[in-house]
Amino acid sequence: MIKIAVLVSGSGSNLQALIDANLSGQIAGVISNKPEAYALERAQKAGIQTALIEHKQYPNREAFDDAMHQQLLDWDVDLVVLAGFMRILSAKFVKAWEGKMVNIHPSLLPCYKGMHTHQRVLNTGDTLHGCTVHYVTAELDAGQALAQGVLKVNPHDNAETLANRVHVLEHVIYPQVVEWICTGAIQHTARGVDYRGQPLQAPVQFCKL
Ligand code: GAR
């Protein structure tokens, strides 16, 4: 059975969706870089072990990442799932977990990498928005996309309503992708990403239009 670690910094609603999904893999542990993250409580309520690794306690990014890496090795983790983890990871850490680490980002990548995605979508006047699950590579929000949730931007939407609506989609696509990885339906191979034995060119899309 695949052992999963979930890395969090905040509320952890995506962590909750993963817990509730009863995955084929086992969530072996949850790491937070913030003591106040509600995600820690969610993990504890579900009986999942937690580690608080505060980035502030480390002299630099590499030292912080080394501490996380060691924790992941101690838990014997196969897959790292970033769920609202708001730290940029060092190239060394990303390399160590290449093909074994996924992230969810609140935009239709490759559009709107980085922060404040909902407001930027509104500022541009886009009519479609959503979220993307992707493999993590050294370049921010740029790894192979595995699945996207797509929704229509309504005329009355603001950044908050969009964030809430995107969250609903995140809670559908993230457990689904993690389950596909757990069952081997998605595989990271030397020639790229295979989806059910076929090369995955474009992300699988879930639309709520
Ligand atoms: C989610 O919307 C996720 O897409 C976003 O943080 C939120 C975490 O919510 N992640 C990023 O912006 C990463 N660049 P949660 O703590 O309730 O799961």
Coordinates of N, CA and C and ligand atoms in Angstrom, one line a residue:
M1 N 0.8 -1.2 0.0 CA 0.0 0.0 0.0 C 0.9 1.3 0.0
I2 N 0.5 2.2 -0.9 CA 1.3 3.4 -1.0 C 1.2 4.3 0.3
K3 N 2.3 4.8 0.8 CA 2.3 5.6 2.0 C 2.4 7.1 1.6
I4 N 1.5 7.9 2.1 CA 1.4 9.3 1.6 C 1.7 10.2 2.8
A5 N 2.4 11.3 2.5 CA 2.5 12.4 3.5 C 1.9 13.6 2.8
V6 N 1.1 14.3 3.7 CA 0.4 15.5 3.2 C 1.1 16.7 3.9
L7 N 1.5 17.7 3.1 CA 2.2 18.9 3.6 C 1.2 20.1 3.5
V8 N 1.0 20.7 4.6 CA 0.0 21.8 4.8 C 0.6 23.0 5.4
S9 N -0.2 24.1 5.3 CA 0.2 25.4 6.0 C -1.1 26.0 6.6
G10 N -2.3 25.6 6.2 CA -3.4 26.3 6.6 C -4.6 25.5 7.0
S11 N -5.8 25.8 6.5 CA -7.0 25.2 6.9 C -7.1 23.7 6.7
G12 N -6.6 23.3 5.6 CA -6.5 21.8 5.4 C -7.8 21.2 4.9
S13 N -8.6 22.0 4.2 CA -9.9 21.4 3.6 C -9.5 20.3 2.6
N14 N -8.4 20.5 1.8 CA -8.0 19.5 0.9 C -7.5 18.2 1.6
L15 N -6.8 18.4 2.7 CA -6.4 17.3 3.5 C -7.7 16.5 4.0
Q16 N -8.7 17.3 4.4 CA -10.0 16.6 4.9 C -10.6 15.8 3.8
A17 N -10.6 16.4 2.5 CA -11.2 15.7 1.4 C -10.4 14.4 1.1
L18 N -9.1 14.4 1.3 CA -8.3 13.2 1.1 C -8.5 12.2 2.2
I19 N -8.7 12.7 3.4 CA -9.0 11.8 4.6 C -10.4 11.1 4.3
D20 N -11.4 11.9 3.9 CA -12.7 11.4 3.7 C -12.9 10.5 2.5
A21 N -11.9 10.5 1.6 CA -12.0 9.7 0.4 C -11.7 8.3 0.6
N22 N -11.2 7.9 1.8 CA -10.8 6.5 2.1 C -10.0 6.0 0.9
L23 N -8.8 6.6 0.7 CA -7.9 6.2 -0.4 C -7.4 4.8 -0.3
S24 N -7.0 4.3 -1.4 CA -6.3 2.9 -1.4 C -5.0 3.0 -0.7
G25 N -4.3 4.2 -0.8 CA -3.1 4.5 0.0 C -3.4 4.9 1.4
Q26 N -2.3 4.9 2.2 CA -2.5 5.3 3.6 C -1.8 6.6 3.8
I27 N -2.6 7.5 4.5 CA -2.0 8.8 4.8 C -1.1 8.6 6.1
A28 N 0.2 8.5 5.9 CA 1.1 8.1 7.0 C 1.4 9.2 7.9
G29 N 1.3 10.4 7.4 CA 1.6 11.6 8.3 C 1.3 12.9 7.6
V30 N 1.2 13.9 8.4 CA 0.9 15.3 8.0 C 2.0 16.2 8.5
I31 N 2.6 17.0 7.7 CA 3.6 17.9 8.1 C 3.1 19.3 7.9
S32 N 3.2 20.2 8.9 CA 2.8 21.6 8.8 C 4.0 22.4 9.1
N33 N 4.2 23.5 8.4 CA 5.3 24.5 8.7 C 4.7 25.6 9.6
K34 N 3.4 25.5 10.0 CA 2.8 26.6 10.8 C 2.1 25.9 12.0
P35 N 2.4 26.4 13.2 CA 1.7 25.7 14.4 C 0.2 26.0 14.4
E36 N -0.2 27.1 13.9 CA -1.7 27.4 14.0 C -2.5 26.8 12.9
A37 N -1.9 26.0 12.0 CA -2.6 25.4 10.9 C -3.7 24.5 11.4
Y38 N -5.0 24.8 11.0 CA -6.1 24.0 11.4 C -6.0 22.5 10.9
A39 N -5.2 22.4 9.8 CA -5.0 21.1 9.2 C -4.4 20.1 10.2
L40 N -3.6 20.6 11.2 CA -3.0 19.7 12.2 C -4.1 19.1 13.0
E41 N -5.1 19.9 13.4 CA -6.3 19.3 14.2 C -7.0 18.3 13.4
R42 N -7.2 18.6 12.1 CA -8.0 17.6 11.3 C -7.3 16.3 11.3
A43 N -5.9 16.3 11.1 CA -5.1 15.1 11.1 C -5.3 14.4 12.4
Q44 N -5.1 15.1 13.5 CA -5.1 14.5 14.8 C -6.5 13.8 15.1
K45 N -7.6 14.5 14.6 CA -8.9 14.0 14.8 C -9.1 12.7 14.0
A46 N -8.4 12.6 12.9 CA -8.5 11.4 12.1 C -7.5 10.3 12.5
G47 N -6.7 10.6 13.6 CA -5.8 9.6 14.1 C -4.5 9.5 13.2
I48 N -4.2 10.6 12.5 CA -3.0 10.6 11.7 C -1.9 11.3 12.4
Q49 N -0.7 10.7 12.4 CA 0.4 11.4 13.1 C 0.8 12.7 12.4
T50 N 1.3 13.7 13.2 CA 1.6 15.0 12.6 C 3.1 15.3 13.0
A51 N 3.6 16.2 12.2 CA 4.9 16.8 12.6 C 4.9 18.3 12.3
L52 N 5.2 19.1 13.3 CA 5.3 20.5 13.1 C 6.8 20.8 12.8
I53 N 7.1 21.3 11.6 CA 8.4 21.7 11.2 C 8.4 23.1 10.8
E54 N 8.7 24.0 11.7 CA 8.5 25.4 11.5 C 9.7 26.0 10.7
H55 N 9.4 26.6 9.6 CA 10.5 27.1 8.7 C 11.2 28.2 9.5
K56 N 10.5 28.9 10.4 CA 11.2 30.0 11.1 C 12.3 29.5 12.0
Q57 N 12.3 28.2 12.3 CA 13.3 27.7 13.3 C 14.6 27.3 12.6
Y58 N 14.6 27.4 11.2 CA 15.8 27.0 10.5 C 16.5 28.2 9.8
P59 N 17.8 28.1 9.7 CA 18.6 29.2 9.2 C 18.3 29.5 7.8
N60 N 18.0 28.5 7.0 CA 17.7 28.8 5.5 C 16.8 27.7 5.0
R61 N 16.4 27.9 3.7 CA 15.4 27.1 3.1 C 15.9 25.6 3.0
E62 N 17.2 25.4 2.7 CA 17.8 24.1 2.5 C 17.7 23.3 3.9
A63 N 18.0 24.0 5.0 CA 18.0 23.3 6.3 C 16.6 22.9 6.6
F64 N 15.6 23.8 6.3 CA 14.2 23.5 6.6 C 13.8 22.3 5.7
D65 N 14.1 22.3 4.4 CA 13.8 21.2 3.5 C 14.4 19.9 4.0
D66 N 15.7 20.0 4.4 CA 16.4 18.8 4.9 C 15.6 18.2 6.1
A67 N 15.1 19.0 7.0 CA 14.3 18.5 8.1 C 13.0 17.8 7.6
M68 N 12.4 18.4 6.6 CA 11.2 17.7 6.1 C 11.5 16.4 5.4
H69 N 12.6 16.5 4.6 CA 13.1 15.3 3.9 C 13.3 14.1 4.9
Q70 N 14.0 14.4 6.0 CA 14.3 13.4 7.0 C 13.0 12.8 7.6
Q71 N 12.0 13.7 7.8 CA 10.8 13.2 8.4 C 10.0 12.3 7.4
L72 N 10.1 12.7 6.1 CA 9.4 11.8 5.1 C 10.1 10.5 5.0
L73 N 11.4 10.5 5.1 CA 12.2 9.2 5.1 C 11.8 8.4 6.3
D74 N 11.7 9.0 7.5 CA 11.4 8.3 8.7 C 10.0 7.7 8.6
W75 N 9.1 8.3 7.9 CA 7.7 7.8 7.7 C 7.7 6.8 6.6
D76 N 8.8 6.7 5.8 CA 8.9 5.7 4.7 C 7.8 6.0 3.6
V77 N 7.8 7.3 3.3 CA 6.7 7.8 2.4 C 7.0 7.5 0.9
D78 N 6.0 7.2 0.2 CA 6.1 6.9 -1.3 C 5.7 8.1 -2.1
L79 N 4.7 8.9 -1.5 CA 4.1 10.0 -2.3 C 3.9 11.2 -1.4
V80 N 4.3 12.4 -1.9 CA 4.2 13.6 -1.1 C 3.1 14.5 -1.8
V81 N 2.1 14.8 -1.0 CA 0.9 15.6 -1.5 C 0.9 17.0 -0.8
L82 N 1.2 18.0 -1.7 CA 1.1 19.4 -1.1 C -0.3 19.9 -1.2
A83 N -0.8 20.2 0.0 CA -2.2 20.6 0.1 C -2.3 22.0 0.8
G84 N -2.1 23.0 0.0 CA -2.1 24.4 0.6 C -0.8 24.6 1.4
F85 N 0.3 24.0 0.9 CA 1.6 24.2 1.6 C 2.2 25.4 0.9
M86 N 2.4 26.5 1.7 CA 2.7 27.8 1.1 C 4.2 28.1 1.3
R87 N 5.1 27.2 1.0 CA 6.5 27.5 1.0 C 7.1 27.0 -0.3
I88 N 8.0 27.8 -0.9 CA 8.7 27.4 -2.1 C 9.8 26.4 -1.7
L89 N 9.8 25.3 -2.4 CA 10.8 24.2 -2.0 C 12.1 24.3 -2.8
S90 N 13.2 23.9 -2.1 CA 14.5 24.0 -2.8 C 14.6 23.0 -3.9
A91 N 15.5 23.3 -4.9 CA 15.7 22.4 -6.0 C 16.1 21.0 -5.6
K92 N 17.0 21.0 -4.5 CA 17.4 19.7 -4.0 C 16.3 18.8 -3.5
F93 N 15.4 19.5 -2.7 CA 14.2 18.7 -2.2 C 13.3 18.2 -3.3
V94 N 13.1 19.1 -4.3 CA 12.2 18.8 -5.4 C 12.8 17.6 -6.2
K95 N 14.1 17.7 -6.4 CA 14.8 16.6 -7.2 C 14.6 15.3 -6.4
A96 N 14.8 15.3 -5.1 CA 14.7 14.1 -4.3 C 13.3 13.4 -4.4
W97 N 12.3 14.2 -4.6 CA 10.9 13.7 -4.7 C 10.3 13.8 -6.1
E98 N 11.1 14.0 -7.1 CA 10.6 14.1 -8.4 C 9.8 12.9 -8.9
G99 N 8.7 13.2 -9.4 CA 7.8 12.0 -9.8 C 7.0 11.4 -8.7
K100 N 7.3 11.9 -7.5 CA 6.6 11.4 -6.3 C 6.0 12.5 -5.5
M101 N 5.8 13.7 -6.1 CA 5.2 14.8 -5.3 C 4.3 15.6 -6.2
V102 N 3.1 15.8 -5.7 CA 2.0 16.5 -6.5 C 1.6 17.7 -5.7
N103 N 1.0 18.6 -6.4 CA 0.5 19.9 -5.8 C -0.9 20.2 -6.4
I104 N -1.7 21.0 -5.6 CA -2.9 21.5 -6.2 C -2.8 23.0 -6.2
H105 N -3.1 23.6 -7.3 CA -3.0 25.1 -7.5 C -4.3 25.6 -8.0
P106 N -4.7 26.8 -7.4 CA -6.0 27.3 -7.7 C -6.1 28.2 -8.9
S107 N -5.7 27.6 -10.1 CA -5.9 28.2 -11.4 C -5.8 27.1 -12.4
L108 N -6.2 27.5 -13.6 CA -6.1 26.6 -14.8 C -4.7 26.8 -15.3
L109 N -3.7 26.1 -14.8 CA -2.3 26.2 -15.2 C -2.3 25.8 -16.7
P110 N -1.4 26.5 -17.5 CA -0.3 27.3 -17.1 C -0.7 28.8 -16.9
C111 N -2.0 29.1 -16.8 CA -2.4 30.5 -16.5 C -2.3 30.7 -15.0
Y112 N -1.9 31.9 -14.6 CA -1.9 32.3 -13.2 C -1.1 31.4 -12.2
K113 N 0.2 31.3 -12.5 CA 1.1 30.7 -11.6 C 1.2 31.7 -10.4
G114 N 1.6 31.2 -9.2 CA 1.8 32.1 -8.1 C 0.6 32.4 -7.3
M115 N 0.6 33.6 -6.7 CA -0.4 34.0 -5.7 C -1.6 34.7 -6.3
H116 N -2.6 34.9 -5.5 CA -3.8 35.8 -5.8 C -4.4 35.5 -7.1
T117 N -4.6 34.2 -7.4 CA -5.1 33.8 -8.7 C -6.5 34.2 -8.9
H118 N -7.4 34.2 -7.9 CA -8.8 34.5 -8.1 C -9.0 36.0 -8.5
Q119 N -8.3 36.9 -7.8 CA -8.4 38.3 -8.2 C -7.8 38.6 -9.5
R120 N -6.7 37.9 -9.9 CA -6.1 38.1 -11.2 C -7.0 37.6 -12.3
V121 N -7.8 36.5 -12.1 CA -8.7 36.1 -13.1 C -9.8 37.1 -13.3
L122 N -10.3 37.7 -12.2 CA -11.3 38.7 -12.2 C -10.8 40.0 -12.9
N123 N -9.6 40.4 -12.6 CA -9.0 41.6 -13.2 C -8.9 41.4 -14.7
T124 N -8.6 40.2 -15.2 CA -8.4 40.0 -16.6 C -9.8 39.8 -17.3
G125 N -10.8 39.5 -16.5 CA -12.2 39.3 -17.1 C -12.3 37.9 -17.8
D126 N -11.6 37.0 -17.3 CA -11.7 35.6 -17.8 C -13.1 35.1 -17.5
T127 N -13.6 34.2 -18.4 CA -14.9 33.6 -18.2 C -14.8 32.2 -17.6
L128 N -13.6 31.6 -17.7 CA -13.4 30.3 -17.1 C -12.3 30.3 -16.0
H129 N -12.4 29.5 -15.0 CA -11.4 29.5 -13.9 C -11.4 28.1 -13.4
G130 N -10.5 27.8 -12.4 CA -10.5 26.4 -11.9 C -9.3 26.1 -11.1
C131 N -8.9 24.8 -11.1 CA -7.8 24.4 -10.3 C -7.1 23.3 -11.1
T132 N -5.8 23.1 -10.7 CA -5.0 22.1 -11.4 C -4.2 21.2 -10.4
V133 N -4.2 19.9 -10.6 CA -3.3 19.0 -9.9 C -2.1 18.7 -10.8
H134 N -0.9 18.9 -10.3 CA 0.3 18.7 -11.2 C 1.4 18.1 -10.4
Y135 N 2.3 17.4 -11.1 CA 3.6 17.0 -10.5 C 4.4 18.2 -10.2
V136 N 5.2 18.2 -9.2 CA 6.0 19.3 -8.7 C 7.4 19.2 -9.4
T137 N 7.8 20.3 -10.0 CA 9.1 20.3 -10.6 C 9.8 21.6 -10.0
A138 N 11.1 21.8 -10.4 CA 11.8 22.9 -9.8 C 11.2 24.3 -10.1
E139 N 10.6 24.3 -11.3 CA 10.0 25.6 -11.8 C 8.6 25.7 -11.1
L140 N 8.3 26.8 -10.5 CA 7.0 27.0 -9.8 C 5.8 26.7 -10.6
D141 N 4.9 25.8 -10.1 CA 3.6 25.6 -10.8 C 3.7 25.2 -12.2
A142 N 4.8 24.5 -12.6 CA 5.0 24.2 -14.0 C 5.1 22.7 -14.4
G143 N 5.0 21.8 -13.4 CA 5.1 20.4 -13.7 C 3.9 19.9 -14.5
Q144 N 4.0 18.7 -15.0 CA 3.0 18.0 -15.8 C 1.6 18.1 -15.1
A145 N 0.6 18.7 -15.7 CA -0.7 18.7 -15.2 C -1.4 17.4 -15.3
L146 N -2.0 16.9 -14.2 CA -2.7 15.6 -14.2 C -4.2 15.7 -14.4
A147 N -4.8 16.7 -13.7 CA -6.2 16.9 -13.8 C -6.6 18.4 -13.5
Q148 N -7.7 18.9 -14.1 CA -8.1 20.2 -13.9 C -9.6 20.2 -13.6
G149 N -10.0 21.0 -12.7 CA -11.4 21.3 -12.5 C -11.7 22.7 -13.1
V150 N -12.8 22.7 -13.9 CA -13.1 24.0 -14.6 C -14.5 24.5 -14.2
L151 N -14.6 25.8 -14.0 CA -15.9 26.4 -13.7 C -16.0 27.7 -14.5
K152 N -17.3 28.1 -14.6 CA -17.6 29.3 -15.3 C -17.6 30.5 -14.3
V153 N -16.9 31.6 -14.6 CA -16.9 32.7 -13.7 C -18.3 33.4 -13.9
N154 N -19.0 33.6 -12.8 CA -20.3 34.3 -12.9 C -20.1 35.8 -12.8
P155 N -21.0 36.6 -13.3 CA -20.8 38.1 -13.3 C -20.7 38.6 -11.9
H156 N -21.4 38.0 -10.9 CA -21.4 38.5 -9.5 C -20.3 37.9 -8.7
D157 N -19.4 37.1 -9.2 CA -18.3 36.5 -8.5 C -17.3 37.6 -8.0
N158 N -16.8 37.4 -6.8 CA -15.7 38.2 -6.3 C -14.6 37.1 -5.9
A159 N -13.4 37.6 -5.4 CA -12.3 36.7 -5.1 C -12.7 35.7 -4.1
E160 N -13.6 36.1 -3.2 CA -13.9 35.1 -2.1 C -14.9 34.0 -2.6
T161 N -15.9 34.4 -3.4 CA -16.8 33.4 -3.9 C -16.1 32.5 -4.9
L162 N -15.2 33.1 -5.7 CA -14.4 32.2 -6.6 C -13.6 31.2 -5.8
A163 N -12.9 31.7 -4.8 CA -12.1 30.8 -4.0 C -12.9 29.6 -3.4
N164 N -14.1 30.0 -2.9 CA -15.0 28.9 -2.4 C -15.4 28.0 -3.4
R165 N -15.8 28.5 -4.6 CA -16.3 27.6 -5.7 C -15.1 26.7 -6.2
V166 N -13.9 27.3 -6.3 CA -12.8 26.5 -6.7 C -12.5 25.4 -5.7
H167 N -12.6 25.7 -4.4 CA -12.4 24.7 -3.4 C -13.2 23.5 -3.6
V168 N -14.5 23.7 -3.9 CA -15.4 22.6 -4.1 C -14.8 21.6 -5.2
L169 N -14.3 22.2 -6.3 CA -13.7 21.4 -7.3 C -12.4 20.7 -6.9
E170 N -11.7 21.5 -6.1 CA -10.4 20.9 -5.6 C -10.7 19.6 -4.8
H171 N -11.8 19.7 -4.0 CA -12.1 18.5 -3.2 C -12.5 17.3 -4.0
V172 N -12.9 17.5 -5.2 CA -13.3 16.4 -6.1 C -12.0 15.9 -6.8
I173 N -11.2 16.8 -7.4 CA -10.1 16.3 -8.3 C -8.9 15.8 -7.5
Y174 N -8.7 16.4 -6.3 CA -7.4 16.0 -5.7 C -7.5 14.6 -5.1
P175 N -8.6 14.2 -4.4 CA -8.6 12.8 -4.0 C -8.7 11.8 -5.2
Q176 N -9.3 12.3 -6.3 CA -9.4 11.4 -7.5 C -8.0 11.1 -8.0
V177 N -7.2 12.2 -8.2 CA -5.8 12.0 -8.8 C -5.0 11.2 -7.8
V178 N -5.0 11.5 -6.5 CA -4.2 10.7 -5.6 C -4.6 9.3 -5.6
E179 N -5.9 9.0 -5.7 CA -6.4 7.6 -5.8 C -5.8 7.0 -7.1
W180 N -5.8 7.7 -8.2 CA -5.3 7.1 -9.5 C -3.8 6.8 -9.3
I181 N -3.1 7.7 -8.6 CA -1.6 7.4 -8.3 C -1.5 6.1 -7.4
C182 N -2.4 6.1 -6.4 CA -2.3 4.9 -5.5 C -2.6 3.6 -6.2
T183 N -3.5 3.6 -7.2 CA -3.8 2.4 -7.9 C -3.0 2.1 -9.1
G184 N -2.1 3.1 -9.4 CA -1.2 2.9 -10.6 C -1.9 3.3 -11.9
A185 N -3.1 3.9 -11.9 CA -3.7 4.4 -13.1 C -2.9 5.6 -13.7
I186 N -2.3 6.4 -12.8 CA -1.3 7.4 -13.3 C 0.0 6.9 -12.8
Q187 N 1.0 6.9 -13.8 CA 2.4 6.5 -13.4 C 3.3 7.5 -14.0
H188 N 4.3 7.9 -13.1 CA 5.4 8.8 -13.6 C 6.5 7.9 -14.1
T189 N 6.7 7.9 -15.4 CA 7.7 7.0 -16.0 C 8.9 7.8 -16.7
A190 N 9.9 7.1 -17.1 CA 11.0 7.8 -17.7 C 10.6 8.6 -18.9
R191 N 9.6 8.1 -19.7 CA 9.2 8.8 -20.9 C 8.1 9.8 -20.7
G192 N 7.7 10.1 -19.4 CA 6.7 11.0 -19.1 C 5.7 10.4 -18.2
V193 N 4.5 11.0 -18.3 CA 3.4 10.5 -17.4 C 2.4 9.6 -18.2
D194 N 2.2 8.4 -17.7 CA 1.3 7.5 -18.3 C -0.1 7.6 -17.5
Y195 N -1.1 7.6 -18.3 CA -2.5 7.6 -17.7 C -3.2 6.4 -18.2
R196 N -3.4 5.4 -17.4 CA -4.0 4.1 -17.8 C -3.3 3.5 -19.0
G197 N -2.0 3.5 -18.9 CA -1.2 2.9 -20.0 C -1.0 3.8 -21.2
Q198 N -1.6 4.9 -21.3 CA -1.4 5.8 -22.4 C -0.6 7.1 -22.0
P199 N 0.2 7.6 -22.9 CA 0.9 8.8 -22.5 C -0.1 10.0 -22.2
L200 N 0.1 10.6 -21.1 CA -0.9 11.7 -20.8 C -0.4 13.0 -21.4
Q201 N -1.1 13.5 -22.4 CA -0.7 14.8 -23.1 C -1.3 16.0 -22.3
A202 N -2.6 15.9 -22.1 CA -3.3 17.0 -21.5 C -3.9 16.5 -20.2
P203 N -4.2 17.4 -19.3 CA -4.8 17.0 -18.0 C -6.3 16.5 -18.2
V204 N -6.7 15.6 -17.4 CA -8.1 15.1 -17.4 C -8.9 16.3 -16.9
Q205 N -10.0 16.6 -17.5 CA -10.8 17.8 -17.1 C -12.1 17.4 -16.5
F206 N -12.4 18.0 -15.4 CA -13.8 17.9 -14.7 C -14.4 19.3 -14.8
C207 N -15.5 19.4 -15.5 CA -16.1 20.7 -15.8 C -17.4 20.8 -15.0
K208 N -17.6 22.0 -14.4 CA -18.8 22.3 -13.7 C -19.2 23.7 -14.2
L209 N -19.8 23.7 -15.4 CA -20.1 24.9 -16.1 C -21.5 25.4 -16.0
Ligands
GAR1 C1 -6.1 25.7 -1.9 O1 -7.0 26.5 -2.6 C2 -4.9 25.4 -2.8 O2 -5.3 25.3 -4.2 C3 -4.1 26.6 -2.5 O3 -4.2 26.8 -1.1 C4 -5.5 26.4 -0.7 C5 -5.4 25.6 0.5 O4 -6.7 25.3 1.0 N1 -2.7 26.3 -2.9 C6 -1.9 27.2 -3.4 O5 -2.2 28.3 -3.6 C7 -0.5 26.7 -3.7 N2 0.2 27.5 -4.6 P1 -6.9 24.2 2.2 O6 -5.8 24.5 3.3 O7 -8.2 24.5 2.7 O8 -6.7 22.9 1.6

